[in-house]
Amino acid sequence: MDVTPDKMLKPLVEHIKAWDKKKRIAAIAGMTGILLVILVATAVMNRFGYVVLYNGLSAAEAGEIVVRLNEMSVESKLKSDGTILVPRGEEDQLKMALATEGYPKSALNYDIFSANSGYMTTDYESSICCFNCKTGCKTRSKPWIP
């Protein structure tokens, strides 16, 4: 069985050559239109991407943070379950800025190391917590620090 691309495409090419000029132009216009729709849809979907800034916040605290984000001229969305969404790419910078102001008060923030150290903490737990803090927080905030 000798199957080559030329043998497979030959019937299709002959069929298309049999079309009149109007039919060819319509087919090319249709394929171009489909390609444009796909490109525009992809661009729109990627342009307006939102990511989670914080989730599981109380209504009062989520409201405070959204007000603060509005003061910072950041577009944000608040869901009913206490989740705050911000534009993609800004989340780490906003987390750092809000952490300096003490937000969030009721959820996990960048101050995880001091919150998890105490009299009963073992050296191993302390070193793991320190490692997580160093690698996680600094890695996420590194790209925008000059």
Short mmCIF file of C-alpha atoms in Angstrom, two decimals:
data_model
loop_
_atom_site.label_atom_id
_atom_site.label_comp_id
_atom_site.label_asym_id
_atom_site.label_seq_id
_atom_site.Cartn_x
_atom_site.Cartn_y
_atom_site.Cartn_z
CA MET A 1 0.00 0.00 0.00
CA ASP A 2 1.77 3.07 -1.28
CA VAL A 3 0.11 6.12 0.30
CA THR A 4 1.80 9.48 -0.21
CA PRO A 5 0.59 13.00 0.46
CA ASP A 6 0.49 13.70 -3.28
CA LYS A 7 -1.89 10.79 -3.88
CA MET A 8 -4.08 11.84 -0.96
CA LEU A 9 -4.32 15.50 -1.96
CA LYS A 10 -4.67 14.96 -5.72
CA PRO A 11 -8.46 14.26 -5.66
CA LEU A 12 -9.05 17.28 -3.41
CA VAL A 13 -7.01 19.59 -5.64
CA GLU A 14 -8.80 18.34 -8.75
CA HIS A 15 -12.16 18.86 -7.06
CA ILE A 16 -11.26 22.44 -6.10
CA LYS A 17 -9.92 23.17 -9.61
CA ALA A 18 -13.33 22.16 -10.97
CA TRP A 19 -15.01 24.96 -9.02
CA ASP A 20 -15.86 28.16 -10.81
CA LYS A 21 -14.25 31.47 -9.78
CA LYS A 22 -17.15 32.60 -7.54
CA LYS A 23 -17.10 29.37 -5.57
CA ARG A 24 -13.32 29.60 -5.00
CA ILE A 25 -13.58 33.21 -3.82
CA ALA A 26 -16.43 32.29 -1.48
CA ALA A 27 -14.43 29.39 -0.01
CA ILE A 28 -11.34 31.57 0.53
CA ALA A 29 -13.46 34.34 2.08
CA GLY A 30 -15.16 31.83 4.38
CA MET A 31 -11.88 30.34 5.59
CA THR A 32 -10.42 33.83 6.11
CA GLY A 33 -13.51 34.85 8.09
CA ILE A 34 -13.28 31.80 10.33
CA LEU A 35 -9.60 32.46 10.97
CA LEU A 36 -10.32 36.10 11.86
CA VAL A 37 -13.08 35.11 14.28
CA ILE A 38 -10.72 32.66 16.01
CA LEU A 39 -7.96 35.28 16.28
CA VAL A 40 -10.29 37.97 17.67
CA ALA A 41 -11.84 35.56 20.18
CA THR A 42 -8.39 34.49 21.38
CA ALA A 43 -7.24 38.10 21.76
CA VAL A 44 -10.36 39.11 23.69
CA MET A 45 -10.17 36.11 26.02
CA ASN A 46 -6.53 36.76 26.89
CA ARG A 47 -6.88 40.51 27.26
CA PHE A 48 -9.47 40.52 30.01
CA GLY A 49 -8.13 37.74 32.20
CA TYR A 50 -8.79 37.97 35.92
CA VAL A 51 -7.08 36.00 38.66
CA VAL A 52 -7.85 35.51 42.34
CA LEU A 53 -6.21 38.01 44.67
CA TYR A 54 -7.79 36.69 47.88
CA ASN A 55 -10.56 34.20 48.55
CA GLY A 56 -12.60 33.17 51.56
CA LEU A 57 -12.68 36.66 53.09
CA SER A 58 -15.46 37.96 55.26
CA ALA A 59 -17.84 40.38 53.56
CA ALA A 60 -16.59 43.30 55.67
CA GLU A 61 -12.92 42.69 54.96
CA ALA A 62 -13.52 42.00 51.27
CA GLY A 63 -15.38 45.30 51.07
CA GLU A 64 -12.47 47.15 52.74
CA ILE A 65 -9.97 45.64 50.30
CA VAL A 66 -12.14 46.46 47.26
CA VAL A 67 -12.47 50.06 48.45
CA ARG A 68 -8.68 50.23 48.85
CA LEU A 69 -8.18 48.74 45.37
CA ASN A 70 -10.53 51.36 43.93
CA GLU A 71 -8.48 54.07 45.66
CA MET A 72 -5.40 52.57 43.98
CA SER A 73 -7.23 52.77 40.59
CA VAL A 74 -7.25 48.99 40.18
CA GLU A 75 -10.16 47.33 38.43
CA SER A 76 -11.44 44.51 40.61
CA LYS A 77 -14.39 42.14 40.91
CA LEU A 78 -15.91 40.89 44.15
CA LYS A 79 -17.76 37.57 44.25
CA SER A 80 -20.40 36.67 46.82
CA ASP A 81 -18.14 34.08 48.52
CA GLY A 82 -15.55 36.70 49.49
CA THR A 83 -13.28 36.17 46.48
CA ILE A 84 -11.59 39.23 44.99
CA LEU A 85 -10.47 39.09 41.35
CA VAL A 86 -7.92 41.46 39.79
CA PRO A 87 -6.42 41.75 36.30
CA ARG A 88 -3.87 39.08 35.40
CA GLY A 89 -0.28 40.14 36.03
CA GLU A 90 -1.03 42.60 38.82
CA GLU A 91 -1.86 40.14 41.60
CA ASP A 92 1.60 39.80 43.15
CA GLN A 93 2.29 43.52 43.21
CA LEU A 94 -1.13 44.16 44.75
CA LYS A 95 -0.61 41.45 47.38
CA MET A 96 2.65 43.08 48.43
CA ALA A 97 1.13 46.56 48.51
CA LEU A 98 -1.87 45.40 50.53
CA ALA A 99 0.35 43.35 52.86
CA THR A 100 2.21 46.52 53.83
CA GLU A 101 -1.15 47.96 54.86
CA GLY A 102 -2.03 44.85 56.88
CA TYR A 103 -4.44 43.15 54.46
CA PRO A 104 -5.84 40.55 54.62
CA LYS A 105 -6.48 40.35 58.32
CA SER A 106 -8.43 37.10 58.33
CA ALA A 107 -6.72 35.09 55.55
CA LEU A 108 -3.22 33.92 54.69
CA ASN A 109 -0.88 36.77 53.80
CA TYR A 110 2.85 37.35 53.36
CA ASP A 111 3.42 37.38 57.13
CA ILE A 112 3.17 33.59 57.36
CA PHE A 113 6.56 33.08 59.05
CA SER A 114 5.92 35.15 62.15
CA ALA A 115 2.38 33.84 62.43
CA ASN A 116 3.61 30.23 62.50
CA SER A 117 6.44 30.59 64.98
CA GLY A 118 5.96 30.14 68.67
CA TYR A 119 7.23 28.44 71.79
CA MET A 120 6.11 24.96 70.71
CA THR A 121 7.44 25.20 67.13
CA THR A 122 10.24 22.77 66.34
CA ASP A 123 13.36 23.79 64.46
CA TYR A 124 12.27 21.65 61.53
CA GLU A 125 8.85 23.33 61.33
CA SER A 126 10.48 26.72 61.60
CA SER A 127 12.97 25.98 58.81
CA ILE A 128 10.23 24.62 56.51
CA CYS A 129 8.09 27.69 57.15
CA CYS A 130 11.06 29.98 56.52
CA PHE A 131 11.92 28.15 53.29
CA ASN A 132 8.33 28.38 52.03
CA CYS A 133 8.18 32.06 52.86
CA LYS A 134 11.46 32.83 51.10
CA THR A 135 10.80 30.85 47.95
CA GLY A 136 7.11 31.56 47.54
CA CYS A 137 6.81 35.23 48.36
CA LYS A 138 10.07 36.40 46.84
CA THR A 139 9.64 34.39 43.65
CA ARG A 140 6.18 35.81 43.00
CA SER A 141 7.18 39.40 43.75
CA LYS A 142 10.59 39.36 42.09
CA PRO A 143 9.64 40.31 38.49
CA TRP A 144 8.42 43.81 39.35
CA ILE A 145 11.05 44.75 41.98
CA PRO A 146 13.63 47.08 40.36
#
